[in-house]
PDB file of C-alpha atoms and ligand atoms in Angstrom:
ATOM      1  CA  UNK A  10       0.000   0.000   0.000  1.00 97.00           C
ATOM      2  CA  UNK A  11       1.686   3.386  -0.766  1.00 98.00           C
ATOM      3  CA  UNK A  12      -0.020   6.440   0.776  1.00 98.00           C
ATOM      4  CA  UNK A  13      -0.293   9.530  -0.023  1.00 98.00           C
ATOM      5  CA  UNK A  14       0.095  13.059   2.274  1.00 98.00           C
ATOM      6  CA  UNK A  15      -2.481  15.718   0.726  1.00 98.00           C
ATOM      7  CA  UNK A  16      -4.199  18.829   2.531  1.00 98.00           C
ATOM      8  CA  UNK A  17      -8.209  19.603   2.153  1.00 97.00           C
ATOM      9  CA  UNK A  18      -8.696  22.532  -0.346  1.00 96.00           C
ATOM     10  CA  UNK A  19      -6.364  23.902  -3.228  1.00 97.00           C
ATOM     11  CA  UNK A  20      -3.243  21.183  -2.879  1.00 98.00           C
ATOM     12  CA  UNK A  21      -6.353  17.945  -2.655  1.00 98.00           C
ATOM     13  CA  UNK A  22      -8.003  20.143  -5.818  1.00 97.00           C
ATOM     14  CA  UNK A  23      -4.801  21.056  -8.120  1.00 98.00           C
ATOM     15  CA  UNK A  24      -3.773  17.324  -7.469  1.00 98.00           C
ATOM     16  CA  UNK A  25      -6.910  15.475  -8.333  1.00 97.00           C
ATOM     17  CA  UNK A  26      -6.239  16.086 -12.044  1.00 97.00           C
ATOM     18  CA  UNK A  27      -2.322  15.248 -12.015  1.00 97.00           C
ATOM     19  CA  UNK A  28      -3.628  11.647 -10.704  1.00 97.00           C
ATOM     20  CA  UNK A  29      -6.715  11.406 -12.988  1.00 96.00           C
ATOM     21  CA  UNK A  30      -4.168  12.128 -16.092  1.00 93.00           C
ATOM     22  CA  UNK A  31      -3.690   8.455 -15.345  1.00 93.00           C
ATOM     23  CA  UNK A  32      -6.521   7.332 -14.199  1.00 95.00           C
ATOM     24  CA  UNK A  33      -6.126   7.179 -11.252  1.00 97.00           C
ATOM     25  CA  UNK A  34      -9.332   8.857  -8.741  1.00 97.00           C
ATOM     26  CA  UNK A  35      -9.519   9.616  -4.933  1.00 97.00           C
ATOM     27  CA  UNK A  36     -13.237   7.467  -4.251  1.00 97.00           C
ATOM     28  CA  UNK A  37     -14.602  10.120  -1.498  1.00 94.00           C
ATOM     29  CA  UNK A  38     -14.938  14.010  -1.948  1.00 93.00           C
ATOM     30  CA  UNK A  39     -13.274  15.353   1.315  1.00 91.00           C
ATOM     31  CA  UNK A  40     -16.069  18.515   1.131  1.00 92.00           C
ATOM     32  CA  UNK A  41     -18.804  15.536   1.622  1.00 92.00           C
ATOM     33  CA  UNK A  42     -16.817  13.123   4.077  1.00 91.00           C
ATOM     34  CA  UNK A  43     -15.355  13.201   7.692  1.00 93.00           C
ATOM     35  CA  UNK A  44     -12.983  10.545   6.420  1.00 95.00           C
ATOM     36  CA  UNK A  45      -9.303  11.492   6.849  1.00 97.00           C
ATOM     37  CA  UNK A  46      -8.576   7.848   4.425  1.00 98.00           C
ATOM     38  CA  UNK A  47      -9.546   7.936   1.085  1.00 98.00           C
ATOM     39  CA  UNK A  48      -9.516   5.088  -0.670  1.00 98.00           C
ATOM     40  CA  UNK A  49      -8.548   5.742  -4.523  1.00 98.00           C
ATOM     41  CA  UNK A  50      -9.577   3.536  -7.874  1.00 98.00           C
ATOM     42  CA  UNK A  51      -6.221   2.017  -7.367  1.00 97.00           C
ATOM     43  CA  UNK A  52      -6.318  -1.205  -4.419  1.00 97.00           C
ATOM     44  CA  UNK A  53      -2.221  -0.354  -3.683  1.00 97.00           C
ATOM     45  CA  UNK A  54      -2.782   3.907  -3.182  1.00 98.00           C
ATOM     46  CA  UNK A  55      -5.173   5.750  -0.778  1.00 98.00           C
ATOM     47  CA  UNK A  56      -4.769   8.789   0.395  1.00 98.00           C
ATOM     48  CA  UNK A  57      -4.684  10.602   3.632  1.00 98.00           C
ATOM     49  CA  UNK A  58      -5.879  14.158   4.342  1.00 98.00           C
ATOM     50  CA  UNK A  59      -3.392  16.319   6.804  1.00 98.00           C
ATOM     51  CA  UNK A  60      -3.016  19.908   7.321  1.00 97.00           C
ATOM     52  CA  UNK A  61      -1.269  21.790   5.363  1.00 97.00           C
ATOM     53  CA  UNK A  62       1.777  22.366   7.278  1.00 96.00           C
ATOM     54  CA  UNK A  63       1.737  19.014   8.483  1.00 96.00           C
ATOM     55  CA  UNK A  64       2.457  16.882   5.215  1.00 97.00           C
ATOM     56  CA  UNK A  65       6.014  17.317   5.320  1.00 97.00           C
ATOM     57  CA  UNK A  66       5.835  15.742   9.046  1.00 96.00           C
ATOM     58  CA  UNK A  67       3.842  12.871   7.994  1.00 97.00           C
ATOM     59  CA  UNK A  68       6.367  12.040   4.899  1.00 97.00           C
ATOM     60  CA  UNK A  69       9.438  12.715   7.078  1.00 96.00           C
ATOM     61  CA  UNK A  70       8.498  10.259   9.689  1.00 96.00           C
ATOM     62  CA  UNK A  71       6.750   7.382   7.522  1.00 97.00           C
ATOM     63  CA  UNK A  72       2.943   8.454   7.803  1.00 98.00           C
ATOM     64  CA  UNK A  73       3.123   8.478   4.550  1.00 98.00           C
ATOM     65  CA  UNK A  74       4.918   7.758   1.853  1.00 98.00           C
ATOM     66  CA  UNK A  75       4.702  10.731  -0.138  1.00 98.00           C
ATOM     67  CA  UNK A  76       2.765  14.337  -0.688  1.00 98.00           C
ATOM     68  CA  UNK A  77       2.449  17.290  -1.597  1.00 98.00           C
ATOM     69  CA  UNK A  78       3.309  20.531  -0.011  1.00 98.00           C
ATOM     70  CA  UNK A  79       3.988  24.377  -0.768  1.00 98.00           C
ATOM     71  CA  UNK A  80       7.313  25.335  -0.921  1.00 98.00           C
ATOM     72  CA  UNK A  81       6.668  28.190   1.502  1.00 98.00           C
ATOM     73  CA  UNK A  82       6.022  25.394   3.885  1.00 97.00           C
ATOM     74  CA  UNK A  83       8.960  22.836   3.082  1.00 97.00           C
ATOM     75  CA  UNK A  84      11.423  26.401   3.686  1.00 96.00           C
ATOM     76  CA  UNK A  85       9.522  27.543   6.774  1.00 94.00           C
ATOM     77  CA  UNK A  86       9.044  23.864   8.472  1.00 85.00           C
ATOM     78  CA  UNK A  87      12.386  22.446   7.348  1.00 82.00           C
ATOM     79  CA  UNK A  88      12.616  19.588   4.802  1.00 84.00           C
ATOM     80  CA  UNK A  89      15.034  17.231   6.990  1.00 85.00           C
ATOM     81  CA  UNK A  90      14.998  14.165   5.325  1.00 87.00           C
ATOM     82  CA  UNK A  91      12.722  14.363   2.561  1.00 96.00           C
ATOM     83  CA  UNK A  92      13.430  13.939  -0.749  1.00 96.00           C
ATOM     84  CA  UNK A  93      11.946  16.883  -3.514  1.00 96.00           C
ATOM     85  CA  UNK A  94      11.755  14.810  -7.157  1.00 94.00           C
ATOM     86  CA  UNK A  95       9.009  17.126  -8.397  1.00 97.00           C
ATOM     87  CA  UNK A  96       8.103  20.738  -8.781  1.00 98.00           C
ATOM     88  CA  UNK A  97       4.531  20.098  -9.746  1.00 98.00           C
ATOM     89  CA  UNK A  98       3.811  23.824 -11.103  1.00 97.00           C
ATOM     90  CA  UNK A  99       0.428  23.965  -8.914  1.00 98.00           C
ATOM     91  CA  UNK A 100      -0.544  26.527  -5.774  1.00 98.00           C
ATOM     92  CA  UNK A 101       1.256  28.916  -7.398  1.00 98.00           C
ATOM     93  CA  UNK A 102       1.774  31.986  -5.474  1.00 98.00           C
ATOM     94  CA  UNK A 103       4.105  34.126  -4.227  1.00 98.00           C
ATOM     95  CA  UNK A 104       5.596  35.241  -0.808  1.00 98.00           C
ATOM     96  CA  UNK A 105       5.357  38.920  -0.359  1.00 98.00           C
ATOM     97  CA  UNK A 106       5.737  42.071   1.962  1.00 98.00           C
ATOM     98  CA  UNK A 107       2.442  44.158   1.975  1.00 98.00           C
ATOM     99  CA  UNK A 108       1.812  47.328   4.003  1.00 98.00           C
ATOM    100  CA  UNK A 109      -1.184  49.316   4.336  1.00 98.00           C
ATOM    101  CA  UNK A 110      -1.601  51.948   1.500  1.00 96.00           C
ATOM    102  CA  UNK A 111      -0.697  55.233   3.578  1.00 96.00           C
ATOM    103  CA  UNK A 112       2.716  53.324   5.132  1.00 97.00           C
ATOM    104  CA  UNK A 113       5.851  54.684   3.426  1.00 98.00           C
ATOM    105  CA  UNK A 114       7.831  51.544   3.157  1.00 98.00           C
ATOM    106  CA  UNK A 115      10.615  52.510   1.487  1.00 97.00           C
ATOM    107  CA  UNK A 116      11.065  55.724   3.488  1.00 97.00           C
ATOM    108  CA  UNK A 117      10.864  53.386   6.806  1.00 97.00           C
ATOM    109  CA  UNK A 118      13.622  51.173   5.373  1.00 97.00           C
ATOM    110  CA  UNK A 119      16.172  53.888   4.128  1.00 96.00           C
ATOM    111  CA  UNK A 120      15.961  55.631   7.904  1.00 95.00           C
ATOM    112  CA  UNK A 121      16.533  52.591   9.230  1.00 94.00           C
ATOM    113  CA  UNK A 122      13.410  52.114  10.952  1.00 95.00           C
ATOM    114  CA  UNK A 123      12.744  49.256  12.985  1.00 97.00           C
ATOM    115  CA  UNK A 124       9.871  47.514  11.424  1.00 98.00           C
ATOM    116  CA  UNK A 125       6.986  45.502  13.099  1.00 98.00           C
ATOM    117  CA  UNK A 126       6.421  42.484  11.096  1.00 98.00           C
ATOM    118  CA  UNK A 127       3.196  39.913  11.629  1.00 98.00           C
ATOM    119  CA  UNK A 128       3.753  36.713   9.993  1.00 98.00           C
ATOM    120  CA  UNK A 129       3.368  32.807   9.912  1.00 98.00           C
ATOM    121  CA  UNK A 130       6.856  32.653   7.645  1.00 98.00           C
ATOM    122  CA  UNK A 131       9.026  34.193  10.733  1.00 98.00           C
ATOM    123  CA  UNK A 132      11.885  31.996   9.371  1.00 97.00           C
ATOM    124  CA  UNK A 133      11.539  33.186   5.595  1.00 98.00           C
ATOM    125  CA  UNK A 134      10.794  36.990   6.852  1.00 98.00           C
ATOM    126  CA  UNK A 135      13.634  36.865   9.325  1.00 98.00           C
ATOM    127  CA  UNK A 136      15.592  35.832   6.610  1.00 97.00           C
ATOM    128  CA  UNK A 137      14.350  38.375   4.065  1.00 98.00           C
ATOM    129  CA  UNK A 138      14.796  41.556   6.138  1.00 98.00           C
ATOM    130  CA  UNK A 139      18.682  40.489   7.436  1.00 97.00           C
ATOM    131  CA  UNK A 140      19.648  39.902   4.170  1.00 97.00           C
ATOM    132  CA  UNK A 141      18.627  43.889   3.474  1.00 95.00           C
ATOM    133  CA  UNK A 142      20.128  45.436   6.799  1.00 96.00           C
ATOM    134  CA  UNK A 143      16.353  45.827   8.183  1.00 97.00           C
ATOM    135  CA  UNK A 144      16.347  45.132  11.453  1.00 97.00           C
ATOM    136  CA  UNK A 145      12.749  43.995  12.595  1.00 98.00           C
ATOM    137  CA  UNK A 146      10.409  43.108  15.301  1.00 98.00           C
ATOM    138  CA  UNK A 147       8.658  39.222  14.559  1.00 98.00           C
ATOM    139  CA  UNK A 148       5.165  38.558  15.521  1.00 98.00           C
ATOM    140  CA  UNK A 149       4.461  35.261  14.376  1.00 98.00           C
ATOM    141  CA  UNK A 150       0.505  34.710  13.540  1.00 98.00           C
ATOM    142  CA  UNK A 151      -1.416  32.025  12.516  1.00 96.00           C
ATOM    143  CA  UNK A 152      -3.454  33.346  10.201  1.00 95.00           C
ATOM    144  CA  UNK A 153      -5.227  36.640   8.935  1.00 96.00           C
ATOM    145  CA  UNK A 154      -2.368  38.337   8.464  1.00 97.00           C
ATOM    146  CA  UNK A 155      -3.836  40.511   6.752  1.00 97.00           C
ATOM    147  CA  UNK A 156      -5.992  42.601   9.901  1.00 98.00           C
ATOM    148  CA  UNK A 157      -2.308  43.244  11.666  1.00 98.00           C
ATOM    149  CA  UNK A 158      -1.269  46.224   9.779  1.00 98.00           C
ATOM    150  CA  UNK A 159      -5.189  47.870   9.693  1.00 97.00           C
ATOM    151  CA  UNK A 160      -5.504  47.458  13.506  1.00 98.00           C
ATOM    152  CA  UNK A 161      -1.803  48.607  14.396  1.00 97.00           C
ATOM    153  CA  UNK A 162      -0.275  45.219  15.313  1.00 98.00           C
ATOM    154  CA  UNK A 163       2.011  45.608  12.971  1.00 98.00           C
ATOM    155  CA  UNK A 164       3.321  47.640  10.204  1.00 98.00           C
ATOM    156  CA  UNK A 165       3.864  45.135   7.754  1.00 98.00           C
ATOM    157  CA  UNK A 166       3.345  41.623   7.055  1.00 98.00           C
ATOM    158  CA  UNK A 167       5.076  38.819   5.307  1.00 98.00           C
ATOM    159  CA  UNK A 168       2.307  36.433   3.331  1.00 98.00           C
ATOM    160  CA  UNK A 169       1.190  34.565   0.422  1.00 98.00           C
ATOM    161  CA  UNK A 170      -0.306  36.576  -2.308  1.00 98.00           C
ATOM    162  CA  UNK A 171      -1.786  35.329  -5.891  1.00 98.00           C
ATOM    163  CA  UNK A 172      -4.398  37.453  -7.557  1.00 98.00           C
ATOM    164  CA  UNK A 173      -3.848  39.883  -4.684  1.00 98.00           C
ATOM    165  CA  UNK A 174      -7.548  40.153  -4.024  1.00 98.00           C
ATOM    166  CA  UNK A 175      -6.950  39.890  -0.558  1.00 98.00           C
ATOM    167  CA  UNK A 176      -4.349  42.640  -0.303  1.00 98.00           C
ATOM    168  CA  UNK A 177      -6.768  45.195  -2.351  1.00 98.00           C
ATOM    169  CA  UNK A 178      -9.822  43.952  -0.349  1.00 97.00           C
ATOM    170  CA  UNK A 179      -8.225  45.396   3.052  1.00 97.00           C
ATOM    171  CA  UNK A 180      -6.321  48.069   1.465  1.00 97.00           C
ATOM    172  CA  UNK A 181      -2.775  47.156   1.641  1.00 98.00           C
ATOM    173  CA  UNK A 182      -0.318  47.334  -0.433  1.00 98.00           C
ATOM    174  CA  UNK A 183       2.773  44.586  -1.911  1.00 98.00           C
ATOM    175  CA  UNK A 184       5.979  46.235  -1.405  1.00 98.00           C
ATOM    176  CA  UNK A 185       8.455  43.407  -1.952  1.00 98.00           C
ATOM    177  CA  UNK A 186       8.250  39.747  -3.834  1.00 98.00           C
ATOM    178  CA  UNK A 187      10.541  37.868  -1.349  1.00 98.00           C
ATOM    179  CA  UNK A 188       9.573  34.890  -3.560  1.00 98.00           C
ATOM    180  CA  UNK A 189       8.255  32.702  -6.028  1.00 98.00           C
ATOM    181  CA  UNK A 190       5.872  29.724  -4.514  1.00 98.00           C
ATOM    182  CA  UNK A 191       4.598  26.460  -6.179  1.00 98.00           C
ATOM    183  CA  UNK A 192       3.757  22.847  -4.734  1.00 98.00           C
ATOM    184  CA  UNK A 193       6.225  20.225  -4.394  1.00 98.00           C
ATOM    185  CA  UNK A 194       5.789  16.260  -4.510  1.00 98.00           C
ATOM    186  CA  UNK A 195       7.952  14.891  -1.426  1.00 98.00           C
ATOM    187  CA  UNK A 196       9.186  11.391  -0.596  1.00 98.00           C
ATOM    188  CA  UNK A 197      10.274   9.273   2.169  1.00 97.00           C
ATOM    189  CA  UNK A 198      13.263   7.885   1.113  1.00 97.00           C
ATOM    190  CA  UNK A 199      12.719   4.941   3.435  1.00 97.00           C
ATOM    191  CA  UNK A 200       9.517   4.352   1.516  1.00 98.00           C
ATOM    192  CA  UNK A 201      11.740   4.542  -1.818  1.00 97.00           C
ATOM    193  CA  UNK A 202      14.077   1.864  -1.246  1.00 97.00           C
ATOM    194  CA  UNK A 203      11.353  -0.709   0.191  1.00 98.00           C
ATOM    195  CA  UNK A 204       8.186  -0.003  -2.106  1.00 97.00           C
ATOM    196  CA  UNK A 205      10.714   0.844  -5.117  1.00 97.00           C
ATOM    197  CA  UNK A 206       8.589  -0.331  -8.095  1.00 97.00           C
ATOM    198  CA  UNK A 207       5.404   1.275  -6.805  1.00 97.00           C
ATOM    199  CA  UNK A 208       7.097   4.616  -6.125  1.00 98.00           C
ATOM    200  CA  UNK A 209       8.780   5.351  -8.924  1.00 97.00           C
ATOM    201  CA  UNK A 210       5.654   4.431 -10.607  1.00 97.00           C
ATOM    202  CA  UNK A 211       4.076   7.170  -9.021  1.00 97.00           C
ATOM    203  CA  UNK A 212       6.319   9.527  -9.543  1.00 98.00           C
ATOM    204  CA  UNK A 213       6.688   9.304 -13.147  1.00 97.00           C
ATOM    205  CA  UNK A 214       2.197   9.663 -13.104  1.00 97.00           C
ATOM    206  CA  UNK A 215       3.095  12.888 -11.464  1.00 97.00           C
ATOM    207  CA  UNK A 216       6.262  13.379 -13.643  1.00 97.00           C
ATOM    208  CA  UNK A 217       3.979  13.133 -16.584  1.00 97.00           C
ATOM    209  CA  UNK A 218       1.384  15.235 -15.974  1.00 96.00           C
ATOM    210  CA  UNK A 219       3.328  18.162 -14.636  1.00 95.00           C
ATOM    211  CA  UNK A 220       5.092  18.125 -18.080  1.00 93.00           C
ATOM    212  CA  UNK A 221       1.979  17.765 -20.014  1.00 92.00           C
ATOM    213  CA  UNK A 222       0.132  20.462 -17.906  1.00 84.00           C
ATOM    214  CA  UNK A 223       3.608  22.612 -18.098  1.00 79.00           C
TER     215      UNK A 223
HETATM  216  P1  LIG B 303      -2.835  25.281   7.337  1.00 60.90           P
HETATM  217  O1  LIG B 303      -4.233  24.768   7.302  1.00 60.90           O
HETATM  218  O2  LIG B 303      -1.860  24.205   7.720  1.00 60.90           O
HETATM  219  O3  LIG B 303      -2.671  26.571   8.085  1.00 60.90           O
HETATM  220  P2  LIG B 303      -3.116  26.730   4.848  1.00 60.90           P
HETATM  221  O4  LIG B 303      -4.405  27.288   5.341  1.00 60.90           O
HETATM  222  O5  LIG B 303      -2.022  27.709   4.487  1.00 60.90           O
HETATM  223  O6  LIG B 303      -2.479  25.649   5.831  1.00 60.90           O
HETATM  224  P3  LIG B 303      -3.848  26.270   2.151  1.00 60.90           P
HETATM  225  O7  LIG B 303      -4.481  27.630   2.180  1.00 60.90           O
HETATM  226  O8  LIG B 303      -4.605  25.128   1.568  1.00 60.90           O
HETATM  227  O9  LIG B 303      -3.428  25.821   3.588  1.00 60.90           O
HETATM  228  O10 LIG B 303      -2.474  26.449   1.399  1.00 60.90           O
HETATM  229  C1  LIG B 303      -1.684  25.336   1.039  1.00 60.90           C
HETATM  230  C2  LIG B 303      -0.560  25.809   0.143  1.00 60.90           C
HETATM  231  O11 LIG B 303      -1.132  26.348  -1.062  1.00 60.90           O
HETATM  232  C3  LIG B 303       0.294  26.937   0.723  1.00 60.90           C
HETATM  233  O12 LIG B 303       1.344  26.407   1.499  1.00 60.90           O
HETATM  234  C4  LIG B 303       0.800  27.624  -0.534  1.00 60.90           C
HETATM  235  O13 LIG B 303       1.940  26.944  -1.049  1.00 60.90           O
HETATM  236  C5  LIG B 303      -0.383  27.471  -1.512  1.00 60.90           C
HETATM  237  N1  LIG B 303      -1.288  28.639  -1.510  1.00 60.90           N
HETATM  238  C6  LIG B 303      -1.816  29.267  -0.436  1.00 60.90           C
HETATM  239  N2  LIG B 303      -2.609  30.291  -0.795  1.00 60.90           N
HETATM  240  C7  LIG B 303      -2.586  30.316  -2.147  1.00 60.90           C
HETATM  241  C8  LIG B 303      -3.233  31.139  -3.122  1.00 60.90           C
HETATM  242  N3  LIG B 303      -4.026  32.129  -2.773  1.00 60.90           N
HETATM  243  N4  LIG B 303      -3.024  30.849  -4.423  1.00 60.90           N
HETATM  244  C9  LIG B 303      -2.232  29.814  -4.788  1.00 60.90           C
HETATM  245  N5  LIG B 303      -1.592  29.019  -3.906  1.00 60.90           N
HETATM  246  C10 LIG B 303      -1.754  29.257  -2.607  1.00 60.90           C
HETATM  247  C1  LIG B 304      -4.149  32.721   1.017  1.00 60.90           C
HETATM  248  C2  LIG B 304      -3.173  33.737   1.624  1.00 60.90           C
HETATM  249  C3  LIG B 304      -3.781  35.061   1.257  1.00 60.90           C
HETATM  250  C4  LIG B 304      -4.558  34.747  -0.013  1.00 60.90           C
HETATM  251  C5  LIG B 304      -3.886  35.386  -1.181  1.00 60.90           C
HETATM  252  O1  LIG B 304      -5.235  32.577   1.853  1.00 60.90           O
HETATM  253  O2  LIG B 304      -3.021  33.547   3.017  1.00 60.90           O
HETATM  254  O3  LIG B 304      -4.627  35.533   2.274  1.00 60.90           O
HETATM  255  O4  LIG B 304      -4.565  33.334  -0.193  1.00 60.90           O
HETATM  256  O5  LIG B 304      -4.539  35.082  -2.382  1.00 60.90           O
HETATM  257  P1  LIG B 304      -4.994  36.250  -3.392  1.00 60.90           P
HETATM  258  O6  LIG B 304      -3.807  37.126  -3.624  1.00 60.90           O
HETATM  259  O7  LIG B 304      -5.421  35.511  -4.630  1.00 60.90           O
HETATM  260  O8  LIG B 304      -6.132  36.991  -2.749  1.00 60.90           O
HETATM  261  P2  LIG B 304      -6.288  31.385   1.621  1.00 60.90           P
HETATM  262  O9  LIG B 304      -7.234  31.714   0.526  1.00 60.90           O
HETATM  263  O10 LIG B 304      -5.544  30.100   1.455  1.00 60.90           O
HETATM  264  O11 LIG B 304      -7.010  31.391   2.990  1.00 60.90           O
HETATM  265  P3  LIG B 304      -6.420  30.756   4.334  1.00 60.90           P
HETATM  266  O12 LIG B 304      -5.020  31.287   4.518  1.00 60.90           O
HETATM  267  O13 LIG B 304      -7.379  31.265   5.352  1.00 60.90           O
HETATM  268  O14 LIG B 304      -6.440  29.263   4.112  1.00 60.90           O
END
């Protein structure tokens, strides 16, 4: 049996058609079930339904044998371990700085200003604002990052940004791309060596329809 890490929402959506390119299909919608194991079309591959941020725990350690996870999570979490094959092109997004519209960034970074930053990436953010000279003070949040520069928590923040939507919606504003973001197919290499023929057939499914969705 080979099992496979995804999270409820985009990553479980933008996979389902990299696995149906070869017909394979997850046998329960997760929007209609309370399962947390789906079986899938295939008797050898079902699939188990983790948070986000916790797929690269449950590959690392042998949950499971394989998933898929943003690369803002892999950098921020740490990726001890785990072996990366596959950029799969989906989630695509991009980590960014954002202030609210009336904050002059750049004149708060050329005085030198100390900067209050509300994030869940304190690793990437902390490593962001060093590499520019900015020193900064880290409030890590959990989510709605968003509300902490309109309510004076903080006066930036460090998050995920696509259409930007959700910037424009509460009037902020990106100031820096610290990076590009996109979804990542990990493996236990445990798993690997002792389910070898299985694997690697997997990974070429998802090896195959990257390229022919690329
Ligand atoms: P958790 O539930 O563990 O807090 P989460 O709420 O961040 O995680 P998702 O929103 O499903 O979980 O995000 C999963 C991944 O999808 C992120 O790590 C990122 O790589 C990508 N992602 C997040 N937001 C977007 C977006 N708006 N557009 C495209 N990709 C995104
Ligand atoms: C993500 C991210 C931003 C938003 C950006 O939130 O945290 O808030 O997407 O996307 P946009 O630029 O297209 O508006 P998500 O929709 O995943 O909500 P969540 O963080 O509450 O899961």
């Amino acid at each position: 049996m080979i099992t496979l890490a995804l999270s409820k929402g985009r990553i479980f959506e933008e996979t389902l058609p990299l696995l149906a390119a070869a017909g394979i299909e997850v046998l329960e919608d997760p929007e209609k079930s309370r399962k947390l194991i789906l079986p899938t079309n295939q008797p050898d591959l079902r699939v188990v339904l983790v948070r986000a941020t916790d797929v690269p725990t449950y590959v690392q350690y042998g949950g499971a044998d394989l998933g898929v996870t943003g690369k803002d999570t892999l950098i921020e979490h740490g990726a001890q371990g785990l072996y990366q094959p596959l950029d799969l092109c989906i989630a695509q997004c991009r980590v960014s700085v954002a202030v609210r519209a009336d904050f002059d960034y750049a004149l708060a970074v050329k005085q030198g200003s100390r900067l209050k930053v509300a994030t869940k990436y304190t690793a990437i953010a902390r490593d962001f604002f060093a590499s520019k000279g900015v020193h900064v003070d880290m409030i890590k949040l959990y989510g709605s990052m968003e509300l902490a520069p309109l309510t004076g928590l903080a006066d930036a923040i460090v998050d995920l940004v696509s259409t930007g939507n959700t910037l424009k919606a509460n009037h902020l504003v990106e100031v820096e791309r610290i990076m590009d973001i996109s979804s990542h197919l990990v493996v236990n290499q445990a798993a690997l060596k002792l389910k070898q023929a299985p694997m690697r057939r997997l990974i070429d499914v998802f090896a195959r329809a990257t390229q022919a969705q690329a």
